[in-house]
């Protein structure tokens, strides 16, 4: 990664050299990593307010001064969109918060979102030089959020300059992180970009999936508004493959299509009783509440409120669902996960927050079946205790049942969060689009181009289930290669 | 926003709405449905498309006021708009010439049946249509189905119109007098269940169109899942039409009461 080119904050800038000299590495390393201010757990389960409150400016500047501004910054290689991390952090250190945001926006379409939901501990922060020195990494995620929020709340958010329109029409299918990232990169290259969204809100999983207490809708809307003001057009209630066919898009003059339609289909386990009333997918539960406003005054969509709620699964979506259930009044909210906590895919921060909020973790448990009353409402889940056996092919120790260790637990709501399958809508509607056996769209890894020359794809419809930032990285790579192909 | 350009009361609780939706009018096929939101804080509910006019850019929906959301939709007048209409969704009806087709609809189920009746007739089938309702006032679209039906049999529970009796009696009378190649049934779940039991007895292939609870309608939430031939299927993307003999109607009826 060349950290001098194509950025407003090159490493060899005079001000960065000044900053590097201003403090010794020893002094920087002696500063403890900043702690994120959080709402009190007892209070936050009564409302939907954002749990992480964001860093105050003084704390952000101190944290930014911890960064050693390495000559070969490894953090950048851990970022799927290769943000110039030291570049924005050093702008924070010198108090140029707006400039820090400008650096973020050079490569990321959604910095305020990523600063909140990226698994930094597995990406940029995992590469921080401080790990080698047995110290805690620089809080890159907190700083990203700080700069993006400062910019957003300043009301004078800097829009990047864009070239005059080249008149070439590009269609984007889906307005989630992959589509938004792609749209941002293409509009900045001068293309005429239209984003088609199936739902009645723009934002995809950022709106229907991730709850308000982790990612406020207002934060997402600011990013969407910024894209709109750059000239991106958004069409809601429109399903490509249904409302408009692939052929229709050609007739409408679109020269390139990016599919970021997400991982639609929720998976169930196929165990007895899974269709009883009160057993539902995490997608249904979260969509009712986050997108449809269920449970809030004045909204028509209903939702079941459980007193004893079990969420099956150990991913971030499971944490979102179980923490939502607590806020919806569950007295007992449980996570049921068949492996141990060490194998849990959810971010450590989500697990910590869930525990603080009183969520019980039934790890090494697996549901066998559900029982219901005479009206079909679920009343009981039967759980099999598990233990970790020998490591499997992937190196993970696979869980095996403990013979005879079966218990019944009373429940009135079960939320199944064991993964999703790719949405078949697009693949089914375009003949000759190559699709894998899992149902994902097959693309060239380097270019994100599908088997059809004008269709590119990224995010969960390609990966089958990934993160916001990986989806954004795909959008970014697809934009670069589509641009190159169109300029041929 | 989709403007309502025409409204007609079929009965006190059933209205026909003609709605501006040019792209959907062009792309819809018999069997497709749309998801509709009446207002900004409204629920997303599925409604099957009864008809479409490509030149006027409109689709026709028939709505029965049964709950809060359908009541709001039925209360809209010409000039008002639905906040959202998205579609067409689901798999289109498989229409081909099979011989004699009995199309039986109960209540508002006749509305989604209308394009199928048209399609079956245009494909060269002999079409016998059975319309059923509790009472005369609830029989809808008789004039519209007649031109595409070789025969129309009307059944009312109270005998106020047509023949007194349930829809199954009407269907059975046809099956007993002539060879029937296919039955298509759309209506309340309990009606489709009994039509299916009847035709299973006579071994006549039967297709039903299910109207379950949905949120997104695109495969994302799974609220619409039903058991077909022992496997979980999603009505929104695998359906809405299924082999009626393989549908677990009892489970479907249970799930329809999820929020009652």
XYZ file of C-alpha atoms in Angstrom:
748
model
C 0.000 0.000 0.000
C 1.524 3.236 -1.112
C 0.544 5.660 1.589
C 1.656 8.773 -0.182
C -0.344 8.728 -3.401
C -3.977 9.565 -4.059
C -4.601 10.930 -0.619
C -4.922 14.338 0.953
C -2.784 13.135 3.864
C 0.437 11.580 2.491
C 2.921 10.261 5.013
C 5.656 12.561 3.735
C 3.595 15.713 4.310
C 5.477 18.185 6.475
C 2.812 18.282 9.173
C 2.952 14.511 9.605
C 6.733 14.613 9.946
C 6.309 17.307 12.592
C 3.821 15.169 14.489
C 6.063 12.120 14.345
C 8.912 14.097 15.879
C 6.707 15.673 18.531
C 6.564 12.622 20.769
C 8.705 9.528 21.288
C 7.425 6.045 20.557
C 7.917 5.240 24.223
C 5.734 8.137 25.305
C 3.043 7.119 22.793
C 3.131 3.514 23.914
C 2.782 4.506 27.553
C -0.678 6.003 26.947
C -3.441 3.496 27.805
C -5.985 2.682 25.066
C -9.116 4.815 25.325
C -12.369 3.302 26.641
C -15.618 3.854 24.744
C -18.199 5.677 26.899
C -21.351 3.548 27.064
C -24.882 4.008 28.326
C -25.566 2.243 31.610
C -26.889 -1.263 30.974
C -29.911 -0.925 33.274
C -30.983 2.223 31.440
C -30.248 1.120 27.892
C -32.478 -1.969 27.995
C -35.414 0.381 28.572
C -34.880 2.220 25.292
C -33.384 2.080 21.826
C -30.678 4.687 22.343
C -27.246 3.992 20.935
C -25.165 2.099 23.488
C -21.752 3.417 22.440
C -21.713 7.143 23.013
C -18.659 8.043 20.958
C -15.385 9.598 22.089
C -15.145 13.192 23.291
C -12.714 15.256 21.187
C -9.963 15.408 23.872
C -9.998 11.623 24.269
C -9.889 11.158 20.496
C -6.844 13.429 20.180
C -5.023 11.544 22.940
C -5.884 8.182 21.379
C -4.728 9.465 17.971
C -1.376 10.380 19.508
C -0.861 6.715 20.453
C -0.525 5.861 16.744
C 3.150 5.487 15.851
C 2.541 6.498 12.191
C 4.488 3.448 11.025
C 6.494 3.672 7.784
C 4.751 0.524 6.545
C 1.356 0.642 8.261
C -0.079 -2.893 8.446
C -3.476 -1.657 9.653
C -4.210 -0.455 6.092
C -3.696 -3.978 4.761
C -6.263 -5.247 7.274
C -8.914 -2.899 5.886
C -11.011 -4.279 3.025
C -11.252 -0.809 1.480
C -7.662 0.207 2.370
C -8.481 3.391 4.218
C -5.408 5.594 4.739
C -5.644 4.887 8.468
C -2.579 6.760 9.760
C -3.545 9.640 7.477
C -6.921 10.178 9.101
C -5.668 9.421 12.607
C -2.876 11.981 12.382
C -5.393 14.573 11.202
C -7.343 13.890 14.393
C -4.169 14.263 16.450
C -3.514 17.714 14.985
C -7.129 18.745 15.529
C -8.106 18.762 11.831
C -11.224 16.670 12.313
C -12.794 17.672 9.015
C -9.637 16.719 7.178
C -9.719 13.355 8.950
C -13.209 12.775 7.518
C -12.029 13.799 4.063
C -9.351 11.093 4.219
C -11.958 8.502 5.264
C -14.237 9.459 2.399
C -11.450 9.061 -0.128
C -11.969 5.311 0.112
C -15.073 4.610 2.210
C -18.645 5.459 1.258
C -19.949 4.894 4.790
C -17.374 5.835 7.443
C -19.882 6.582 10.229
C -21.422 3.160 9.625
C -18.112 1.306 9.503
C -16.849 3.063 12.596
C -19.767 1.420 14.389
C -20.247 -2.031 12.908
C -16.916 -3.161 11.443
C -15.168 -5.981 13.311
C -12.022 -3.871 13.677
C -10.550 -6.348 16.162
C -10.372 -8.871 13.300
C -9.298 -6.372 10.635
C -7.293 -3.152 10.910
C -6.742 -3.306 14.672
C -5.581 -6.923 14.477
C -2.597 -5.740 12.409
C -1.572 -2.868 14.689
C 2.126 -2.848 15.552
C 1.236 -2.584 19.247
C 0.256 -6.281 19.292
C 3.935 -7.132 18.745
C 4.782 -4.963 21.708
C 2.184 -6.753 23.864
C 0.100 -3.606 24.040
C -3.481 -2.907 23.075
C -3.941 -1.731 19.470
C -4.865 1.836 18.566
C -8.676 2.185 18.739
C -8.988 2.740 14.987
C -12.725 2.014 14.906
C -13.528 4.496 17.658
C -11.433 7.138 15.905
C -13.092 6.450 12.550
C -16.476 6.922 14.148
C -15.284 10.084 15.888
C -14.112 11.737 12.668
C -17.167 10.652 10.676
C -19.558 11.832 13.406
C -17.766 15.158 13.768
C -18.171 15.702 10.052
C -21.802 14.556 10.044
C -22.846 16.675 13.030
C -20.937 19.763 11.872
C -23.615 20.337 9.257
C -20.906 21.304 6.765
C -19.914 17.863 5.748
C -17.339 17.948 2.999
C -18.516 16.433 -0.282
C -15.796 15.173 -2.570
C -15.522 16.968 -5.885
C -16.947 14.960 -8.766
C -16.203 15.207 -12.474
C -18.878 16.238 -14.984
C -21.306 13.448 -15.824
C -20.105 11.141 -18.587
C -23.723 10.214 -19.313
C -23.168 6.486 -18.971
C -26.067 4.883 -17.075
C -25.258 2.324 -14.396
C -27.818 0.293 -12.428
C -27.270 -0.925 -8.886
C -29.465 -3.700 -7.504
C -29.900 -3.382 -3.759
C -29.115 -0.428 -1.502
C -27.169 -2.221 1.209
C -23.487 -1.642 1.949
C -22.216 -3.279 -1.273
C -24.554 -1.248 -3.490
C -23.989 2.045 -1.673
C -20.228 1.652 -1.782
C -20.342 0.811 -5.489
C -22.724 3.709 -6.207
C -20.470 6.171 -4.382
C -17.377 5.111 -6.275
C -19.130 5.225 -9.651
C -20.775 8.620 -9.179
C -17.358 10.000 -8.166
C -16.079 8.727 -11.526
C -18.790 10.643 -13.369
C -21.311 7.889 -14.063
C -25.085 8.335 -13.995
C -25.994 5.909 -11.186
C -29.454 4.588 -10.277
C -29.927 2.333 -7.236
C -32.975 0.019 -7.237
C -34.218 -1.155 -3.835
C -36.892 -3.805 -3.255
C -37.999 -2.473 0.130
C -39.611 0.868 0.919
C -36.474 2.171 2.685
C -32.964 2.687 1.353
C -30.122 1.044 3.263
C -30.699 -2.703 3.109
C -29.397 -4.584 6.124
C -28.253 -1.310 7.689
C -31.955 -0.445 8.056
C -33.900 -3.694 8.393
C -31.223 -5.685 10.180
C -28.886 -3.776 12.452
C -30.837 -2.276 15.374
C -31.021 1.387 16.278
C -29.081 0.868 19.521
C -26.051 -0.268 17.513
C -26.477 1.806 14.351
C -29.008 4.671 14.435
C -30.990 5.106 11.219
C -30.137 8.799 11.251
C -26.463 7.881 10.769
C -27.315 5.745 7.749
C -29.577 8.430 6.286
C -26.814 11.035 6.363
C -24.616 8.761 4.269
C -27.466 8.055 1.830
C -28.292 11.773 1.569
C -24.648 12.479 0.797
C -24.755 10.013 -2.102
C -28.014 11.551 -3.320
C -26.467 15.007 -3.293
C -23.612 13.675 -5.418
C -26.262 12.695 -7.959
C -27.043 9.048 -7.177
C -30.713 8.322 -7.899
C -32.632 5.976 -5.609
C -35.707 4.017 -6.708
C -37.598 2.265 -3.905
C -40.177 -0.529 -4.198
C -38.518 -1.899 -7.291
C -37.325 -5.447 -7.723
C -34.885 -6.035 -10.520
C -35.749 -9.400 -12.005
C -39.451 -8.825 -11.264
C -40.514 -5.199 -11.761
C -37.845 -4.719 -14.411
C -36.136 -7.572 -16.200
C -32.508 -7.693 -17.254
C -33.739 -6.874 -20.774
C -35.751 -3.907 -19.468
C -32.580 -2.477 -17.917
C -30.846 -2.688 -21.296
C -33.782 -0.954 -22.968
C -33.626 1.746 -20.324
C -30.040 2.333 -21.435
C -28.066 0.878 -18.550
C -24.567 -0.076 -19.652
C -23.455 -1.788 -16.479
C -25.254 -3.532 -13.616
C -23.956 -4.205 -10.125
C -25.893 -6.771 -8.090
C -25.664 -6.409 -4.327
C -28.971 -8.025 -3.491
C -27.850 -9.584 -0.241
C -28.405 -12.877 1.451
C -32.156 -13.143 1.507
C -33.307 -16.517 2.638
C -33.219 -17.286 6.364
C -32.135 -20.811 7.247
C -34.030 -22.984 9.669
C -32.718 -26.130 11.326
C -35.376 -28.515 10.069
C -36.254 -29.794 13.540
C -39.761 -30.679 14.777
C -41.961 -27.779 15.861
C -40.063 -25.080 13.958
C -43.262 -23.845 12.291
C -45.151 -23.312 15.552
C -46.379 -19.801 16.294
C -43.635 -17.907 18.085
C -40.758 -19.529 16.228
C -39.409 -17.159 13.621
C -36.276 -16.148 11.754
C -34.064 -13.357 13.052
C -34.755 -11.592 9.744
C -38.489 -11.574 10.446
C -38.072 -10.444 14.048
C -35.595 -7.671 13.264
C -37.404 -6.526 10.113
C -40.696 -6.192 11.959
C -39.073 -4.046 14.625
C -36.345 -2.143 12.764
C -37.953 -1.574 9.375
C -41.652 -1.727 10.196
C -41.615 -0.057 13.621
C -43.442 -2.954 15.297
C -43.760 -2.484 19.023
C -43.632 1.287 18.703
C -46.592 3.607 19.134
C -48.472 4.387 15.934
C -47.144 1.577 13.714
C -49.498 -1.088 12.366
C -47.115 -4.038 12.095
C -47.463 -6.488 14.994
C -44.679 -8.406 16.721
C -44.778 -11.142 19.329
C -43.348 -10.018 22.650
C -41.880 -12.936 24.520
C -41.263 -13.137 28.249
C -38.901 -16.095 27.810
C -37.033 -15.601 24.583
C -34.439 -17.922 23.082
C -32.241 -16.885 20.183
C -30.611 -19.794 18.390
C -27.128 -19.023 17.049
C -23.979 -17.184 18.027
C -23.411 -14.560 15.339
C -23.802 -10.794 15.387
C -27.380 -11.074 14.154
C -28.174 -13.383 17.064
C -26.756 -10.767 19.443
C -28.828 -8.057 17.738
C -31.963 -10.177 18.109
C -31.456 -11.158 21.735
C -30.601 -7.617 22.790
C -33.664 -6.378 20.911
C -35.777 -8.954 22.754
C -34.530 -7.550 26.088
C -35.591 -4.096 24.966
C -38.983 -5.471 23.902
C -39.567 -6.612 27.482
C -38.216 -10.158 27.686
C -37.658 -11.163 31.309
C -35.398 -14.015 30.324
C -33.405 -13.630 27.110
C -31.168 -16.520 26.151
C -28.618 -17.264 23.482
C -28.498 -20.954 22.574
C -25.252 -21.873 20.817
C -23.947 -25.351 20.118
C -20.260 -24.596 20.546
C -18.494 -22.771 23.370
C -18.121 -19.035 23.744
C -14.587 -19.161 22.321
C -15.971 -20.322 18.950
C -18.778 -17.781 18.873
C -18.609 -15.726 15.647
C -20.178 -12.610 17.193
C -17.940 -9.652 17.951
C -16.541 -9.672 21.479
C -18.103 -6.259 22.074
C -21.578 -7.543 21.191
C -21.222 -10.486 23.563
C -20.009 -8.176 26.314
C -22.897 -5.775 25.786
C -25.406 -8.625 25.729
C -24.077 -10.009 29.009
C -24.208 -6.587 30.645
C -27.827 -6.384 29.546
C -28.694 -9.593 31.355
C -28.665 -12.009 28.431
C -28.011 -15.638 29.451
C -25.649 -17.705 27.327
C -26.588 -21.352 26.979
C -23.435 -22.332 25.133
C -22.824 -26.002 24.268
C -26.581 -26.461 23.842
C -28.455 -27.347 20.678
C -32.235 -27.354 20.155
C -33.766 -30.731 19.312
C -37.411 -29.728 18.988
C -40.085 -27.270 20.094
C -43.377 -28.035 21.810
C -46.543 -25.923 21.701
C -49.911 -25.511 23.382
C -53.206 -26.556 21.787
C -53.340 -23.341 19.734
C -49.884 -23.895 18.315
C -48.027 -21.288 20.396
C -44.539 -22.462 21.304
C -44.127 -23.222 25.022
C -41.002 -25.315 25.382
C -37.692 -25.955 23.697
C -35.907 -29.241 24.155
C -32.161 -28.783 24.326
C -29.350 -31.260 23.879
C -26.207 -30.546 25.918
C -23.075 -30.671 23.779
C -19.355 -30.993 24.377
C -16.437 -30.152 22.133
C -15.002 -33.148 20.305
C -11.989 -33.511 18.058
C -11.103 -30.644 15.703
C -12.821 -30.964 12.310
C -11.383 -30.275 8.861
C -11.577 -26.508 9.472
C -9.605 -26.910 12.689
C -12.604 -25.992 14.836
C -13.509 -28.469 17.547
C -16.892 -29.723 16.488
C -19.616 -30.106 19.081
C -20.937 -33.596 19.856
C -24.013 -34.468 21.957
C -23.554 -35.531 25.578
C -25.564 -38.718 25.730
C -28.693 -38.460 27.857
C -28.166 -34.785 28.673
C -31.470 -33.380 27.423
C -33.419 -30.633 29.141
C -36.645 -28.715 28.530
C -36.686 -24.945 28.862
C -39.890 -22.858 28.850
C -40.027 -20.312 26.016
C -42.724 -18.236 24.344
C -40.575 -16.820 21.556
C -37.773 -18.513 19.639
C -35.699 -16.569 17.128
C -33.701 -18.718 14.742
C -30.440 -17.074 13.716
C -28.402 -19.859 12.144
C -27.469 -18.143 8.904
C -28.921 -17.191 5.554
C -28.848 -18.478 2.006
C -28.420 -16.219 -1.007
C -31.603 -14.639 -2.318
C -32.603 -16.592 -5.448
C -34.618 -13.737 -6.957
C -31.913 -12.310 -9.197
C -30.142 -15.558 -10.124
C -33.511 -17.116 -11.037
C -34.574 -14.204 -13.206
C -31.497 -13.923 -15.417
C -30.875 -16.866 -17.710
C -27.258 -17.842 -18.247
C -26.032 -16.031 -15.142
C -23.649 -18.519 -13.569
C -24.625 -19.465 -10.033
C -22.785 -21.753 -7.595
C -24.348 -24.806 -6.002
C -24.924 -22.738 -2.880
C -26.896 -20.224 -4.964
C -24.316 -17.440 -4.915
C -23.471 -15.506 -8.075
C -20.132 -16.665 -9.454
C -17.718 -13.790 -10.093
C -14.090 -13.381 -11.059
C -12.449 -12.621 -7.707
C -10.214 -9.902 -9.071
C -12.853 -7.993 -11.041
C -16.160 -9.038 -9.401
C -17.469 -9.609 -12.921
C -20.056 -12.362 -13.385
C -20.467 -14.766 -16.296
C -22.385 -11.991 -18.088
C -20.045 -9.216 -19.198
C -22.192 -6.288 -18.036
C -23.157 -7.762 -14.657
C -20.903 -7.419 -11.624
C -21.813 -8.554 -8.129
C -20.626 -8.307 -4.554
C -21.539 -8.673 -0.903
C -23.610 -11.528 0.456
C -25.054 -12.544 -2.939
C -21.466 -13.506 -3.829
C -20.067 -14.459 -0.432
C -23.172 -16.065 1.044
C -22.809 -14.198 4.328
C -20.184 -11.629 5.207
C -19.744 -8.290 6.893
C -20.675 -4.744 6.001
C -17.097 -3.819 5.224
C -16.391 -6.863 3.056
C -19.518 -6.014 1.056
C -18.262 -2.451 0.725
C -14.866 -3.703 -0.399
C -16.580 -5.762 -3.097
C -18.540 -2.729 -4.267
C -15.341 -0.746 -4.462
C -13.462 -3.384 -6.436
C -16.401 -3.879 -8.788
C -16.568 -0.132 -9.425
C -12.889 0.042 -10.303
C -13.074 -2.873 -12.722
C -16.381 -1.862 -14.312
C -14.971 1.607 -14.859
C -11.868 0.148 -16.490
C -13.970 -2.166 -18.678
C -16.305 0.607 -19.820
C -13.402 2.889 -20.659
C -11.852 -0.171 -22.360
C -46.840 6.457 -4.139
C -49.396 4.738 -6.346
C -52.589 6.629 -7.123
C -56.007 4.997 -7.011
C -57.834 5.807 -10.253
C -60.961 3.721 -9.814
C -62.835 2.198 -6.907
C -65.847 -0.060 -6.799
C -67.625 -1.640 -3.849
C -68.317 -5.320 -4.514
C -69.965 -5.609 -1.127
C -69.832 -3.829 2.189
C -66.405 -5.255 3.013
C -64.964 -5.932 -0.417
C -63.638 -3.245 -2.740
C -61.991 -3.253 -6.113
C -59.177 -0.741 -6.554
C -57.543 0.151 -9.844
C -54.096 1.488 -9.026
C -51.415 3.230 -11.089
C -48.407 0.912 -11.353
C -47.182 0.970 -14.965
C -44.064 -1.173 -14.549
C -45.960 -3.848 -12.622
C -48.822 -3.793 -15.138
C -46.300 -4.597 -17.857
C -44.412 -7.348 -16.083
C -47.130 -9.184 -14.142
C -48.463 -12.603 -15.143
C -51.429 -14.568 -13.782
C -50.667 -15.779 -10.255
C -48.405 -12.869 -9.303
C -49.016 -10.750 -6.221
C -47.883 -7.371 -4.906
C -46.956 -6.128 -1.441
C -48.846 -3.005 -0.449
C -48.514 -0.425 2.306
C -51.527 1.800 2.839
C -49.693 4.561 4.692
C -46.332 5.625 6.058
C -46.584 3.593 9.282
C -48.605 0.835 7.660
C -48.063 -2.878 7.509
C -46.786 -4.633 4.372
C -49.491 -6.982 3.167
C -49.629 -9.246 0.118
C -52.479 -8.852 -2.403
C -52.861 -10.930 -5.532
C -53.194 -9.021 -8.790
C -56.665 -9.510 -10.276
C -56.091 -7.721 -13.556
C -53.857 -5.236 -15.333
C -54.113 -2.713 -18.139
C -50.767 -2.084 -19.811
C -51.991 0.865 -21.901
C -53.403 2.662 -18.863
C -50.521 1.499 -16.659
C -52.801 0.163 -13.949
C -53.309 -2.993 -11.920
C -56.506 -4.149 -10.240
C -56.602 -5.296 -6.646
C -59.577 -6.719 -4.773
C -59.373 -6.204 -1.042
C -61.506 -7.567 1.757
C -61.577 -5.542 4.940
C -60.654 -8.061 7.605
C -58.139 -6.266 9.821
C -56.611 -2.880 10.499
C -54.414 -2.776 7.389
C -57.008 -4.004 4.894
C -59.548 -1.644 6.478
C -57.187 1.277 5.810
C -56.724 0.191 2.201
C -60.486 -0.211 1.677
C -61.074 3.263 3.110
C -58.917 4.942 0.436
C -60.801 6.820 -2.277
C -60.129 7.663 -5.904
C -57.320 10.248 -5.980
C -55.738 8.900 -2.786
C -52.530 6.907 -3.027
C -51.134 3.740 -1.603
C -47.767 4.601 -0.047
C -46.068 1.567 -1.577
C -46.885 -1.073 -4.161
C -44.078 -3.472 -5.019
C -44.049 -6.430 -7.334
C -44.967 -8.464 -9.210
C -43.924 -11.182 -6.775
C -44.098 -14.946 -6.641
C -44.008 -17.520 -9.411
C -46.479 -17.017 -12.238
C -49.163 -19.639 -12.800
C -48.118 -22.448 -15.073
C -50.744 -22.205 -17.802
C -51.050 -24.804 -20.573
C -53.706 -26.768 -22.389
C -54.612 -29.745 -20.243
C -58.241 -30.343 -21.228
C -60.949 -29.496 -18.737
C -60.110 -27.159 -15.863
C -62.394 -26.436 -12.929
C -61.561 -23.055 -11.403
C -63.181 -22.627 -8.024
C -62.979 -19.476 -5.973
C -64.415 -18.516 -2.644
C -65.006 -14.953 -1.452
C -62.254 -12.572 -2.595
C -60.307 -15.583 -3.870
C -62.229 -15.109 -7.099
C -60.159 -11.990 -7.815
C -56.776 -13.729 -8.188
C -58.595 -16.560 -9.971
C -59.823 -14.234 -12.738
C -56.483 -13.939 -14.626
C -56.000 -17.697 -14.299
C -59.473 -18.351 -15.748
C -58.641 -16.009 -18.642
C -55.271 -17.649 -19.183
C -56.662 -21.191 -19.046
C -59.375 -20.319 -21.539
C -56.961 -18.573 -23.904
C -54.702 -21.652 -23.757
C -57.587 -23.669 -25.209
C -58.968 -25.403 -22.144
C -62.604 -26.103 -21.368
C -63.112 -23.969 -18.248
C -65.815 -24.588 -15.672
C -65.867 -21.872 -13.040
C -67.349 -22.420 -9.597
C -67.991 -19.256 -7.595
C -68.868 -19.637 -3.948
C -69.748 -17.397 -1.033
C -71.854 -17.335 2.118
C -74.599 -15.308 0.493
C -75.573 -13.624 -2.767
C -74.058 -10.213 -1.950
C -70.623 -11.764 -1.508
C -70.479 -13.371 -4.951
C -68.058 -11.192 -6.928
C -66.790 -10.833 -10.498
C -69.453 -13.125 -11.988
C -69.791 -10.910 -15.078
C -66.024 -10.801 -15.552
C -65.449 -14.560 -15.357
C -68.420 -15.499 -17.539
C -66.913 -14.560 -20.941
C -63.922 -16.823 -20.245
C -65.855 -19.754 -18.790
C -67.693 -22.490 -20.664
C -69.937 -22.733 -17.653
C -70.301 -20.816 -14.393
C -71.699 -22.559 -11.333
C -72.645 -20.338 -8.403
C -72.885 -21.807 -4.909
C -74.131 -19.978 -1.815
C -74.213 -21.357 1.725
C -77.702 -19.948 2.315
C -79.122 -20.653 -1.122
C -79.831 -16.963 -1.763
C -78.302 -17.272 -5.237
C -77.332 -20.143 -7.536
C -77.315 -23.534 -5.886
C -77.490 -23.909 -2.113
C -74.395 -25.634 -0.785
C -70.657 -25.386 -0.296
C -68.088 -24.931 -3.026
C -67.127 -28.583 -2.702
C -70.630 -29.667 -3.749
C -70.293 -27.593 -6.920
C -66.867 -29.018 -7.749
C -67.994 -32.565 -7.003
C -70.993 -32.249 -9.315
C -68.632 -31.454 -12.199
C -66.159 -34.210 -11.376
C -68.971 -36.764 -11.214
C -70.460 -35.868 -14.557
C -67.335 -35.338 -16.700
C -63.604 -35.932 -16.824
C -61.697 -33.124 -15.125
C -57.963 -32.728 -15.766
C -57.152 -29.983 -13.295
C -58.770 -28.098 -10.435
C -57.538 -24.644 -9.473
C -58.743 -23.390 -6.106
C -58.276 -20.019 -4.476
C -60.057 -18.836 -1.381
C -59.997 -19.100 2.404
C -57.545 -21.756 3.656
C -60.323 -23.904 5.065
C -62.126 -23.892 1.733
C -59.004 -24.904 -0.165
C -58.400 -27.647 2.394
C -61.796 -29.222 1.733
C -61.579 -28.795 -2.032
C -58.214 -30.525 -1.835
C -59.584 -33.400 0.260
C -62.393 -33.839 -2.256
C -60.225 -33.848 -5.359
C -57.720 -36.159 -3.721
C -60.555 -38.661 -3.324
C -61.182 -38.452 -7.061
C -57.484 -38.261 -7.851
C -57.805 -34.990 -9.793
C -54.620 -32.852 -9.800
C -55.291 -29.655 -7.873
C -53.470 -26.388 -7.608
C -54.068 -23.862 -4.853
C -52.810 -20.312 -4.310
C -51.897 -19.524 -0.715
C -52.242 -16.166 0.985
C -50.113 -16.275 4.119
C -48.665 -13.651 6.432
C -45.690 -11.903 4.831
C -43.423 -9.008 5.681
C -41.025 -8.346 2.816
C -42.459 -10.758 0.227
C -39.035 -11.366 -1.328
C -37.828 -14.397 0.608
C -36.162 -12.527 3.399
C -38.296 -13.073 6.481
C -39.762 -16.565 6.238
C -43.068 -15.553 7.893
C -44.925 -17.138 4.968
C -43.439 -20.609 5.359
C -45.704 -23.587 4.813
C -45.114 -27.306 4.780
C -45.530 -28.839 1.324
C -44.838 -32.541 0.902
C -43.117 -32.561 4.280
C -40.714 -29.761 3.332
C -40.712 -26.123 4.401
C -41.461 -23.804 1.485
C -41.717 -20.013 1.289
C -45.005 -18.883 -0.267
C -43.431 -15.619 -1.480
C -40.722 -17.151 -3.652
C -41.615 -20.840 -4.052
C -45.332 -20.060 -4.407
C -47.915 -18.730 -4.061
C -49.205 -21.743 -6.018
C -48.644 -25.298 -4.844
C -49.953 -28.796 -5.385
C -52.923 -28.639 -3.017
C -52.731 -32.335 -2.220
C -49.311 -31.810 -0.650
C -50.022 -28.675 1.417
C -50.383 -28.966 5.199
C -53.471 -26.752 5.454
C -53.927 -27.319 9.190
C -50.484 -25.916 9.903
C -51.123 -23.047 7.496
C -54.391 -22.168 9.248
C -52.634 -22.296 12.616
C -49.908 -19.958 11.385
C -52.473 -17.508 9.958
C -53.602 -17.002 13.570
C -50.086 -15.976 14.723
C -51.110 -12.444 15.585
C -54.770 -12.964 16.530
